[in-house]
PDB file of C-alpha atoms in Angstrom:
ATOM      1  CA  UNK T  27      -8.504  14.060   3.805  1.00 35.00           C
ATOM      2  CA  UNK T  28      -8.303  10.511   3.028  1.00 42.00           C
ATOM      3  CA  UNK T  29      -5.268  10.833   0.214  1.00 42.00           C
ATOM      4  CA  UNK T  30      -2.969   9.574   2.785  1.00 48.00           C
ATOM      5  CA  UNK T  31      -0.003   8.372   0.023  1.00 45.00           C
ATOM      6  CA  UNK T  32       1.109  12.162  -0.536  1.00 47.00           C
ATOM      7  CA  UNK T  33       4.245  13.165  -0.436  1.00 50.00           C
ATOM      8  CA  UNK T  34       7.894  13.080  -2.060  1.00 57.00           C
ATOM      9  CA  UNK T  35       8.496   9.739  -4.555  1.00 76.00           C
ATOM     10  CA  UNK T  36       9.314   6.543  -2.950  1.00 88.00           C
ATOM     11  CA  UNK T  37      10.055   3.143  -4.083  1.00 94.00           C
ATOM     12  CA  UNK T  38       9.176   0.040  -2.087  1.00 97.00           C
ATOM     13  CA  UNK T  39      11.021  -3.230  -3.088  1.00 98.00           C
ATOM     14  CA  UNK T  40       9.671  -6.340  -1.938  1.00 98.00           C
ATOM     15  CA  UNK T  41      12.440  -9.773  -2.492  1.00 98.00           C
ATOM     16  CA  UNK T  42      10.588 -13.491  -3.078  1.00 98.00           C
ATOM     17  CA  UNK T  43      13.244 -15.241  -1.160  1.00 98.00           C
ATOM     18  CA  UNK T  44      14.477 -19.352  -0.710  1.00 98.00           C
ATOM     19  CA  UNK T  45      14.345 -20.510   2.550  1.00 98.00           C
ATOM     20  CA  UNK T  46      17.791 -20.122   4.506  1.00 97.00           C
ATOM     21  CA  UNK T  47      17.010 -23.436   5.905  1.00 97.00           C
ATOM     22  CA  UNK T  48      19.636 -22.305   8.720  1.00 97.00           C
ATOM     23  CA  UNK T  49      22.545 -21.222   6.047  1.00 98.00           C
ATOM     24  CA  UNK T  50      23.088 -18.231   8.215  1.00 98.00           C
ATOM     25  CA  UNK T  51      25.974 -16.575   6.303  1.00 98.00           C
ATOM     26  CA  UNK T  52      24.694 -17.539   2.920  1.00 98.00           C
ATOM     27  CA  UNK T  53      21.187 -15.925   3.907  1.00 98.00           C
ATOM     28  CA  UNK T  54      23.060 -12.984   5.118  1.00 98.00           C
ATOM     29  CA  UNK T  55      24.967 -12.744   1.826  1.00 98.00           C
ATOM     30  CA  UNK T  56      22.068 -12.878  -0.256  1.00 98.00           C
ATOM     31  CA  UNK T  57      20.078  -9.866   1.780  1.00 97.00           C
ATOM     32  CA  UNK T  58      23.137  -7.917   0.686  1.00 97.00           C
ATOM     33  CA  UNK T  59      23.089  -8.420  -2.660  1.00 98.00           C
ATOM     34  CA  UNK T  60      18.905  -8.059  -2.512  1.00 98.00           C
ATOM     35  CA  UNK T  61      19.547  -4.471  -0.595  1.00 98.00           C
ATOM     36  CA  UNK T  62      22.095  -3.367  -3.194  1.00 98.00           C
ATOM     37  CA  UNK T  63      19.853  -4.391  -6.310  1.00 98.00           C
ATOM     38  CA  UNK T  64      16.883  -2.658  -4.387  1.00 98.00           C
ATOM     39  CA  UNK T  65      19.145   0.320  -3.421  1.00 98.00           C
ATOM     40  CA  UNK T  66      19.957   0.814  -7.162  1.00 97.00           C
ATOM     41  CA  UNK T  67      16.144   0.474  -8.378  1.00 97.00           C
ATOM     42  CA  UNK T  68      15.968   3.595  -6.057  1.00 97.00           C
ATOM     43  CA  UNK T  69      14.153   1.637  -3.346  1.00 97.00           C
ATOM     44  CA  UNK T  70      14.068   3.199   0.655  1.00 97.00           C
ATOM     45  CA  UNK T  71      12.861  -0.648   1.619  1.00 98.00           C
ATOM     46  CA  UNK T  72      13.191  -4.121   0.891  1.00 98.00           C
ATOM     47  CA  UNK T  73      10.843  -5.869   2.424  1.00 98.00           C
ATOM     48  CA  UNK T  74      11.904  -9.957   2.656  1.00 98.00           C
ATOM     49  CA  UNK T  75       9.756 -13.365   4.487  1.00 98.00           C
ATOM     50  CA  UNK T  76       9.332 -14.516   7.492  1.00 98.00           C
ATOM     51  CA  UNK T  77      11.588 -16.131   9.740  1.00 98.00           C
ATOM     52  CA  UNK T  78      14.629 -15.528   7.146  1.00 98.00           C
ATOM     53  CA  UNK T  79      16.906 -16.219   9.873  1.00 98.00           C
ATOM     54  CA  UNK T  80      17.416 -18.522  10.726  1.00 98.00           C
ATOM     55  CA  UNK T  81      14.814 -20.392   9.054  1.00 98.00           C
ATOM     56  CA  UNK T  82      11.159 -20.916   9.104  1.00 98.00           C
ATOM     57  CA  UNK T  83      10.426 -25.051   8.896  1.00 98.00           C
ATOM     58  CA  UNK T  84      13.258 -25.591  11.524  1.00 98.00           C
ATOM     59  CA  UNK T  85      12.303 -25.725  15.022  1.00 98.00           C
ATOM     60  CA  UNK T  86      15.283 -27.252  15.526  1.00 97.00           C
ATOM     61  CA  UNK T  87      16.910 -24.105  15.248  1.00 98.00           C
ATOM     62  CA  UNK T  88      14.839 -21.310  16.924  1.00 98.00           C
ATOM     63  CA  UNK T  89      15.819 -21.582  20.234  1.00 97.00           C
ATOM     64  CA  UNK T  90      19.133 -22.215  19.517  1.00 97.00           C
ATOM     65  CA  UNK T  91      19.829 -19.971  17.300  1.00 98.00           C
ATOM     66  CA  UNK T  92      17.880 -17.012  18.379  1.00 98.00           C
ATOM     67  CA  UNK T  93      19.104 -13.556  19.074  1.00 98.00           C
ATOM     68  CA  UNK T  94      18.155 -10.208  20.886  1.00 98.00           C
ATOM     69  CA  UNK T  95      17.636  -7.037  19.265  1.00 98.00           C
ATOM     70  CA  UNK T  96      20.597  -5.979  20.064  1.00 97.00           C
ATOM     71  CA  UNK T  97      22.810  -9.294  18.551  1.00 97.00           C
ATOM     72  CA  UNK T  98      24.631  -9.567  15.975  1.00 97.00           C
ATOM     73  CA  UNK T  99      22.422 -10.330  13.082  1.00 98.00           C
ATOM     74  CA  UNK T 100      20.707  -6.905  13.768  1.00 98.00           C
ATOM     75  CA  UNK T 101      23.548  -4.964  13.820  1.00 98.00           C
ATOM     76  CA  UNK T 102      25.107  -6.936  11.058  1.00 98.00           C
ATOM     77  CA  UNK T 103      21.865  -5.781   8.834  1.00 98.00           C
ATOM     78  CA  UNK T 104      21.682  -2.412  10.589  1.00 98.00           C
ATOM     79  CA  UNK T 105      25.041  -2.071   8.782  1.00 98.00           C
ATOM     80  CA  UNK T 106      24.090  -3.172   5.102  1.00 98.00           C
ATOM     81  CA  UNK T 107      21.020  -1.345   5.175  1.00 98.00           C
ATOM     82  CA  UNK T 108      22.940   2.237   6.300  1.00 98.00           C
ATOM     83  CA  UNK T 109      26.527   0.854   3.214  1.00 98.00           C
ATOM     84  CA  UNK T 110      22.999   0.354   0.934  1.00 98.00           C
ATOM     85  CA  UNK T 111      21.159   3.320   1.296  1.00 97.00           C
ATOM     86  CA  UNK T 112      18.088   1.316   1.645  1.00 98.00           C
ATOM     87  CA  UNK T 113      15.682   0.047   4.518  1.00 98.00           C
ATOM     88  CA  UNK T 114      15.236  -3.437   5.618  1.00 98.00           C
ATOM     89  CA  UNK T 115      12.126  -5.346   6.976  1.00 98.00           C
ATOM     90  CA  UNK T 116      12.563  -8.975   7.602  1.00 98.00           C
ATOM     91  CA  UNK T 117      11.396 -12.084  10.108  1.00 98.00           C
ATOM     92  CA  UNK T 118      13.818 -13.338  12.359  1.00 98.00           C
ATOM     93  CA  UNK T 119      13.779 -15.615  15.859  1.00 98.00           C
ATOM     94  CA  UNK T 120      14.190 -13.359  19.025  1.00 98.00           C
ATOM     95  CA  UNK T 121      15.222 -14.375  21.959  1.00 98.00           C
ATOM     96  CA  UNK T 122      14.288 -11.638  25.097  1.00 97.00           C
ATOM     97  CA  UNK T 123      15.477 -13.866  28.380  1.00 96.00           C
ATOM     98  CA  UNK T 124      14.046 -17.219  28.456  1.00 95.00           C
ATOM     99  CA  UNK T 125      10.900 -16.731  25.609  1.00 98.00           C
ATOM    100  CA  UNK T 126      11.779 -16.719  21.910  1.00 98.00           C
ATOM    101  CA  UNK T 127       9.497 -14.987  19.643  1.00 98.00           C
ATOM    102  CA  UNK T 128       8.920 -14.983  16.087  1.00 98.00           C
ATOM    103  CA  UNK T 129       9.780 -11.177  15.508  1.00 98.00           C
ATOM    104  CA  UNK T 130      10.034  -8.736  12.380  1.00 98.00           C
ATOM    105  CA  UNK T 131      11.990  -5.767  12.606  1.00 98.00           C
ATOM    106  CA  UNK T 132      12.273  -2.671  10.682  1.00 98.00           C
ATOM    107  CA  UNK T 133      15.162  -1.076   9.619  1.00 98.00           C
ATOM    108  CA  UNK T 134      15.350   2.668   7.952  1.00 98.00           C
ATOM    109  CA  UNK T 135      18.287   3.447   5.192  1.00 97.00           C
ATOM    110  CA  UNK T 136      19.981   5.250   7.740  1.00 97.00           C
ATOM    111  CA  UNK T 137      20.451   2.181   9.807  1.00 98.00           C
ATOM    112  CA  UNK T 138      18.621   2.974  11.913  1.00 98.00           C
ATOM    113  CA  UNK T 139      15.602   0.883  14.463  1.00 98.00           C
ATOM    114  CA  UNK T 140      12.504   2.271  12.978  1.00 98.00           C
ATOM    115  CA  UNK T 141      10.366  -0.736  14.538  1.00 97.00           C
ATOM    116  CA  UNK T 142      10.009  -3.830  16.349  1.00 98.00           C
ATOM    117  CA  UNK T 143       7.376  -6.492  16.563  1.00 98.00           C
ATOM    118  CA  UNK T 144       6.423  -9.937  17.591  1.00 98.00           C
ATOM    119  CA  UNK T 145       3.149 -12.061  16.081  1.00 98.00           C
ATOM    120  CA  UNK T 146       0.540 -12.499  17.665  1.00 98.00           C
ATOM    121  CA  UNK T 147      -1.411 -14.673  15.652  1.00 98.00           C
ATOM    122  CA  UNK T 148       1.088 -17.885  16.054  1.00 98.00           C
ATOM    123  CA  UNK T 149      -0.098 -20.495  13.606  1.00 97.00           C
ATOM    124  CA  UNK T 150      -0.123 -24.067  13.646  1.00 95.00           C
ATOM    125  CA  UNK T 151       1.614 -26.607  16.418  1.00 97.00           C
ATOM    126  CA  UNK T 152       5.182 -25.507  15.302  1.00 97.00           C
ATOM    127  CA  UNK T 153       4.859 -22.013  15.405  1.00 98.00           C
ATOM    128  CA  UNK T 154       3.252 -22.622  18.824  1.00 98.00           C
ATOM    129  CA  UNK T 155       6.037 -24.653  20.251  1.00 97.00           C
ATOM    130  CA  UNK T 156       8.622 -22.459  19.173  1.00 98.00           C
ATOM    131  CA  UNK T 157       7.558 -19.262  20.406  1.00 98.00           C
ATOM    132  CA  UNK T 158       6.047 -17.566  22.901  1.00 98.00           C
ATOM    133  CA  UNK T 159       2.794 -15.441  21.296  1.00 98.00           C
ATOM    134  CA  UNK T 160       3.275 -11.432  21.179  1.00 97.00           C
ATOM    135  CA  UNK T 161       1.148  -9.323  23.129  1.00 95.00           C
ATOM    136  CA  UNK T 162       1.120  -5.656  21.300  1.00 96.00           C
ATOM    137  CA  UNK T 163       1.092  -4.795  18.091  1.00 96.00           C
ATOM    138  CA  UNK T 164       3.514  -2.554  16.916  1.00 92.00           C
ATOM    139  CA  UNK T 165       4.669   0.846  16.390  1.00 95.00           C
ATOM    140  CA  UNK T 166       3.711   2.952  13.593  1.00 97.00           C
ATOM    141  CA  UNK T 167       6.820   4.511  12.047  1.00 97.00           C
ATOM    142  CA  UNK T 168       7.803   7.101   9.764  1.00 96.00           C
ATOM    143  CA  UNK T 169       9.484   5.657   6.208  1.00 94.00           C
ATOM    144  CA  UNK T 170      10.211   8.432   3.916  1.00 90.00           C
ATOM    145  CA  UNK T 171       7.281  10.530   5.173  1.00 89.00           C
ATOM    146  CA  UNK T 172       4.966   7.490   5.302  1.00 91.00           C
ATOM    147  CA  UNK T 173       3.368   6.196   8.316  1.00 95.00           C
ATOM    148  CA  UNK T 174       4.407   2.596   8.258  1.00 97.00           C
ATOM    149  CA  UNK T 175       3.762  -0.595  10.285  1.00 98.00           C
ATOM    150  CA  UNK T 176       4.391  -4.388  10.490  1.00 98.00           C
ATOM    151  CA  UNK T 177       3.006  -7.416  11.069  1.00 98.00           C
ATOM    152  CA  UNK T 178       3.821 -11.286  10.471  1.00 98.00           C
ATOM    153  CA  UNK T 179       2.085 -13.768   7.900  1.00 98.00           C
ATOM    154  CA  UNK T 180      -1.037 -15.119   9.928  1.00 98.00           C
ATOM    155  CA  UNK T 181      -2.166 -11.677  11.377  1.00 98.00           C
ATOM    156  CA  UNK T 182      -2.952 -10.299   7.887  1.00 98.00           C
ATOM    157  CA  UNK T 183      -5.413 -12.761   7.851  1.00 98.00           C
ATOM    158  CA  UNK T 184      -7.261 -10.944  11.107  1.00 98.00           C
ATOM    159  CA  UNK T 185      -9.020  -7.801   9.480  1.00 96.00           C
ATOM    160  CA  UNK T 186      -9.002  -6.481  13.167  1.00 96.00           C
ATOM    161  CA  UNK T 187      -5.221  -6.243  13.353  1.00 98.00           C
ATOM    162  CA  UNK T 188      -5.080  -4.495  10.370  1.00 97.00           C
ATOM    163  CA  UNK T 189      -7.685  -2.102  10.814  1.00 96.00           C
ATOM    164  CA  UNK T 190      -6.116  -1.218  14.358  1.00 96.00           C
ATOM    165  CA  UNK T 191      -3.044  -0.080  12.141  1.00 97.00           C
ATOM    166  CA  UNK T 192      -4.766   1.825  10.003  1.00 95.00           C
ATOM    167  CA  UNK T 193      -6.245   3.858  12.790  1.00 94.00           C
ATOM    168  CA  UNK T 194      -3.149   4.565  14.605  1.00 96.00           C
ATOM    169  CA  UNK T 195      -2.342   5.917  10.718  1.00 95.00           C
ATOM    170  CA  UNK T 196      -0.776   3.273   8.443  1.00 96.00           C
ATOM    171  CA  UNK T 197      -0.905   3.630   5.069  1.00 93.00           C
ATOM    172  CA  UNK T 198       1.820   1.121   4.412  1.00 97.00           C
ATOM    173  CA  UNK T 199       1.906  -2.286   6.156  1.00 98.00           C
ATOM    174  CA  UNK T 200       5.043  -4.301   5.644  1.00 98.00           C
ATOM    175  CA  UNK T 201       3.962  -8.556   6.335  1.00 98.00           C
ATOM    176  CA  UNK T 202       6.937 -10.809   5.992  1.00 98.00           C
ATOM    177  CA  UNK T 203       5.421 -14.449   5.481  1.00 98.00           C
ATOM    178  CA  UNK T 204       5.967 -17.911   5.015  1.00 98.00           C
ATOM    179  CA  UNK T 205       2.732 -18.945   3.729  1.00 98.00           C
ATOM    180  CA  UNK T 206       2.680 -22.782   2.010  1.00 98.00           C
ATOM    181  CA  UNK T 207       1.780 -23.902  -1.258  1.00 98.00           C
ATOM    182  CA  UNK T 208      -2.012 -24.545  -0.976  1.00 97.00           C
ATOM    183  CA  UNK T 209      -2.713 -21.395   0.582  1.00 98.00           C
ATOM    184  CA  UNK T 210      -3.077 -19.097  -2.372  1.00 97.00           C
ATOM    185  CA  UNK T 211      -6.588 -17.817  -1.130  1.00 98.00           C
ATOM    186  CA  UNK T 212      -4.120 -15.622   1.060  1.00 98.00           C
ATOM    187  CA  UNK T 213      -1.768 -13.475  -1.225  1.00 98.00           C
ATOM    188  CA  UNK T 214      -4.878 -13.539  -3.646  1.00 97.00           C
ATOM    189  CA  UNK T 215      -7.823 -12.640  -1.743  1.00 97.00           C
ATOM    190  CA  UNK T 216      -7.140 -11.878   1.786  1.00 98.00           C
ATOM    191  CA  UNK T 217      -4.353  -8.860   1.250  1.00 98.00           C
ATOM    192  CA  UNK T 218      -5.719  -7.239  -1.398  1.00 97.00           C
ATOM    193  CA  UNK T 219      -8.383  -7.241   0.663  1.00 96.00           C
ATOM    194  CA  UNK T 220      -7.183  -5.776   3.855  1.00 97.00           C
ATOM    195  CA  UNK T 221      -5.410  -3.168   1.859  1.00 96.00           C
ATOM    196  CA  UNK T 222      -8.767  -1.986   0.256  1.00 94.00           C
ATOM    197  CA  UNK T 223     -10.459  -1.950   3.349  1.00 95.00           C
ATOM    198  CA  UNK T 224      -7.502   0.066   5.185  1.00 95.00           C
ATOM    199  CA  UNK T 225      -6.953   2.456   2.084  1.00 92.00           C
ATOM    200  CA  UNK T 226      -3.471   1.245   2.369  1.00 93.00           C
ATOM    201  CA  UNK T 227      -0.687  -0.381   0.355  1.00 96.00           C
ATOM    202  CA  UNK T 228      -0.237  -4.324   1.739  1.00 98.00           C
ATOM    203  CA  UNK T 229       3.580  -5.876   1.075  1.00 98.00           C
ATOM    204  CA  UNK T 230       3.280  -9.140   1.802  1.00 98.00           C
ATOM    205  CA  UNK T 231       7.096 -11.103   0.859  1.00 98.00           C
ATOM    206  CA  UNK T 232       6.631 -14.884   1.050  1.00 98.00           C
ATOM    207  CA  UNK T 233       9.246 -17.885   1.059  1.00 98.00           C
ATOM    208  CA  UNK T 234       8.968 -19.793  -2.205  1.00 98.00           C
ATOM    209  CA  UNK T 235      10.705 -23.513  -2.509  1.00 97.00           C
ATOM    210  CA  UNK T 236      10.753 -26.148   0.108  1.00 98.00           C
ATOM    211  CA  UNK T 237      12.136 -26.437   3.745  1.00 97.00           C
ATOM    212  CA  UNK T 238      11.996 -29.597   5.286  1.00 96.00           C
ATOM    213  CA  UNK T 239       8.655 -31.090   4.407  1.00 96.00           C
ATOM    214  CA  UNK T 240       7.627 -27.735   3.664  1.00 97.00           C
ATOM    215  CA  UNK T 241       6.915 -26.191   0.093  1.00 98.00           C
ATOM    216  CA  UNK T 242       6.385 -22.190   0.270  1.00 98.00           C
ATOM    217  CA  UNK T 243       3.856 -20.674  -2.215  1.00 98.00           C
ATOM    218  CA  UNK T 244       5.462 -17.562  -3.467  1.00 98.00           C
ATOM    219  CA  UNK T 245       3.258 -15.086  -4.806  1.00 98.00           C
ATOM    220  CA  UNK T 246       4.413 -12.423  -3.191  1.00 98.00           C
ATOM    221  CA  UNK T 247       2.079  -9.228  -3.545  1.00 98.00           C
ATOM    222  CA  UNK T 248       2.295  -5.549  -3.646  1.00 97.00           C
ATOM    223  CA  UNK T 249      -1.501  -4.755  -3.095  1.00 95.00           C
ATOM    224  CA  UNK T 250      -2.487  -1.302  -3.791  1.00 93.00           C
ATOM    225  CA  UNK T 251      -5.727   0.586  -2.296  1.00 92.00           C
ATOM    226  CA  UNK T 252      -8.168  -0.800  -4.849  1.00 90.00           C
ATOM    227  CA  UNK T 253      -7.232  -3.936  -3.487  1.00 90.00           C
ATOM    228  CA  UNK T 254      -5.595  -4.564  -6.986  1.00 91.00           C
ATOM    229  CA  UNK T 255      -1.925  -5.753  -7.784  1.00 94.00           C
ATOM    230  CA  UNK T 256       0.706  -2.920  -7.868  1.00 95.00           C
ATOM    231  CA  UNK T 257       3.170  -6.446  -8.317  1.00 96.00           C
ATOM    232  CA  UNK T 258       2.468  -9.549  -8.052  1.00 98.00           C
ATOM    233  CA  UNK T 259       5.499 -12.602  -8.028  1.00 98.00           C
ATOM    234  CA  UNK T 260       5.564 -15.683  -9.667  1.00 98.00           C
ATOM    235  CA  UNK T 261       4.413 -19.389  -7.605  1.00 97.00           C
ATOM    236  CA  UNK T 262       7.866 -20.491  -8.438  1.00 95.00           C
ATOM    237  CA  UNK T 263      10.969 -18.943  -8.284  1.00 96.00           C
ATOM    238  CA  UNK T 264      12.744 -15.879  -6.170  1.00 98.00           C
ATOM    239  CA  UNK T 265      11.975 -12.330  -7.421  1.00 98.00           C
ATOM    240  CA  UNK T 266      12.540  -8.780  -6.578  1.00 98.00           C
ATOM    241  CA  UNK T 267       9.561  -6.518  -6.706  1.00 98.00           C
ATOM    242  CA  UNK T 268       9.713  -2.558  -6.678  1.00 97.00           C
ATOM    243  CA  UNK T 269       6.936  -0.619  -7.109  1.00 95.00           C
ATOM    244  CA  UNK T 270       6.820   3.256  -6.868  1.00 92.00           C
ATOM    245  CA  UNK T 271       4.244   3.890  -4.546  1.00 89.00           C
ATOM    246  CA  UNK T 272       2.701   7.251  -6.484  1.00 79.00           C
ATOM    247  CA  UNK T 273       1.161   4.149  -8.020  1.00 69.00           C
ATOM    248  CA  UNK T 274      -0.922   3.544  -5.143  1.00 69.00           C
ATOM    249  CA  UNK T 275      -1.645   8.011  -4.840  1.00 76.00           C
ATOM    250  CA  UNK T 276      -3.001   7.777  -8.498  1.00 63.00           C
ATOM    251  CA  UNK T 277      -5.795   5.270  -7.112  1.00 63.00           C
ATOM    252  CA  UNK T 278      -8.774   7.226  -7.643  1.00 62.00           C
ATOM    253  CA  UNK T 279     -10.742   8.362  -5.047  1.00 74.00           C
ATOM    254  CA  UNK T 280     -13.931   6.428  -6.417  1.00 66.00           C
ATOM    255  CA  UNK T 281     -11.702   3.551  -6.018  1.00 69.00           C
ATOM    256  CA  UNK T 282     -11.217   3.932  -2.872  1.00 74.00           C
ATOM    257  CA  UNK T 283     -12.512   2.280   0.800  1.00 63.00           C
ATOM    258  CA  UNK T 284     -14.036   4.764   3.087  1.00 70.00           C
ATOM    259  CA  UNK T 285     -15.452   2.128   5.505  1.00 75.00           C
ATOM    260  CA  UNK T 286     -13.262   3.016   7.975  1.00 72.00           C
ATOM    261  CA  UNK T 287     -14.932   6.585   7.761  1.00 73.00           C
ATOM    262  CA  UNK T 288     -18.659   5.268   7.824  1.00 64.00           C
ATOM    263  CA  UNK T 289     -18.359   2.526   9.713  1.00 71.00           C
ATOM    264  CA  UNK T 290     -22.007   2.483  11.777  1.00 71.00           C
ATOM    265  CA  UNK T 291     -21.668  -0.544  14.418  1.00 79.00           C
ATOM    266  CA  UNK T 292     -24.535  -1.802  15.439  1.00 81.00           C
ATOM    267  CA  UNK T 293     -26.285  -3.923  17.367  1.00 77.00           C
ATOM    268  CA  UNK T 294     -27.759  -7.204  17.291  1.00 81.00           C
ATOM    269  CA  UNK T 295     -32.278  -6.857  16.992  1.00 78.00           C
ATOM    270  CA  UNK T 296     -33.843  -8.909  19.206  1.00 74.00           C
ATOM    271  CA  UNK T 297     -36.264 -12.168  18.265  1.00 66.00           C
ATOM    272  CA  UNK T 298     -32.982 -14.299  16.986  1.00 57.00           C
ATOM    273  CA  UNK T 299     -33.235 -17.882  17.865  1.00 57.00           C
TER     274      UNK T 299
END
C-alpha cells in the first residue's frame, strides 16, 4: 500500500528565519515565540534552518561555540518544545570530543530526543573547515504516527540520500538549510523533486537575509508528493509556514511516484566507446 500519509491530522510548521549571526539569546528568544505561534496553529513541528545556532556564515564561531547533545542549548529547547506542545527540528554546531559537526536534531512535543544527525554532504571550503563530515545517515523516527527523518541543506541535493530514507520508511523528511541567494534551482526544482520521487512530503526551512558576506535565498518549501507546493515562502522576508499534511494524503494516487516500486536496474550493453 503506497498511501503512506494515513493516519490522525497533523500540522507541520516550517519558520523562514534571519540569521542569528551568533545572537545566541536573541535566536533562542525568537524559536520561542516561533514554537508558541506554531503550537497555536495546531502544529506537532516547527521545522527552522540550518546552523541556527550559533550561526551559519561564522566560522569564527563553530568551534567555539559548539555544544554536545547533551548542553545546554538542547536542553534549553528540549524545554520550550515540551512548555509549547510542539516539536522542534533545527541546525546547530556539535561538538562530540575534539570534531565539531554541523548537526540537526529532532525534538518531539513531549521534549523529548526523537533524532540526531550530522551532514554528510559538507559543502563548500567553509563548511569543510569547520566540521568534520558525518558518516551515517540518520534515524527514522516516529512524529505523530509518521515515519520521519532528517537531513541538512546539501544532501537533498543527492537523490541517493533521500531515496535511502524513503526505504528505511520516510514519508516526511525534515532539511534545515542555508542555501544562498542564486541558488533557487534548489527549493524550486531539486525538492519538489526528491519528494515526488520518494512519495514523500520535503520541508526544506532556509535562512533568508545576509550574514557576513552572505545573502540567504529564502524560499522555503513545503513540497508535497506531486512534487508540487503544499507552501511555498517568500525570497525576502521571515515567514511561518503550516501546512496540514492530509494535504499531502489527498494527492491522488495517479499523481503519485511509484519508481521506487518499479525500479528495474540495469546494466550497461556492451559496444560503448
Amino acid at each position: 500500500m503506497r498511501m503512506r500519509f494515513m493516519g490522525a491530522k497533523v500540522k507541520l510548521a516550517l519558520w523562514q528565519a534571519s540569521p542569528t549571526n551568533g545572537r545566541i539569546e536573541a535566536g533562542i528568544s525568537a524559536l520561542c515565540t516561533q514554537l508558541q505561534a506554531a503550537a497555536t496553529a495546531g502544529a506537532k513541528m516547527l521545522v527552522a534552518p540550518e546552523l541556527f545556532l550559533p550561526g551559519y556564515n561564522r566560522p569564527d564561531l563553530h568551534a567555539e561555540l559548539a555544544q554536545g547533545l547533551d548542553g545546554a542549548w538542547i536542553a534549553r529547547l528540549r524545554g520550550m518544545a515540551a512548555e509549547a506542545g510542539c516539536g522542534l527540528c533545527l541546525g546547530w554546531a556539535e561538538r562530540d570530543g575534539g570534531a565539531v559537526y554541523n548537526a540537526a536534531t529532532a525534538i518531539g512535543p513531549d521534549g523529548a530526543l526523537l533524532g540526531h544527525y550530522r551532514k554528510i554532504q559538507l559543502y563548500g571550503p567553509m563548511e569543510r573547515a569547520s566540521f568534520a563530515r558525518g558518516d551515517n545517515l540518520g534515524p527514522v523516527f516516529t512524529l505523530e504516527g509518521r515515519r520521519a527523518a532528517m537531513l541538512v541543506c546539501y544532501d537533498i541535493e543527492f537523490p541517493a540520500h533521500a531515496a535511502a530514507l524513503a526505504q528505511a520508511g520516510a514519508s516526511l523528511i525534515l532539511v534545515p538549510t542555508a542555501n544562498p541567494a542564486g541558488f533557487e534551482y534548489v527549493q524550486r526544482r531539486l525538492v519538489p523533486a526528491r519528494a515526488h520521487e520518494n512519495d514523500a512530503v520535503v520541508a526544506y526551512a532556509n535562512l533568508v537575509g545576509d550574514e557576513g558576506d552572505v545573502t540567504f535565498g529564502g524560499l522555503s518549501v513545503i513540497a508535497g508528493p506531486d512534487g508540487e507546493p503544499l507552501a511555498m515562502a517568500g525570497a525576502r522576508g521571515e515567514a511561518l509556514l503550516v501546512v496540514d499534511l492530509a494535504a499531502a494524503e489527498a494527492v491522488p494516487q495517479g499523481l503519485r511516484s511509484a519508481q521506487r516500486q518499479e525500479y528495474r536496474p540495469a546494466s550497461m550493453g556492451e559496444g560503448g566507446q
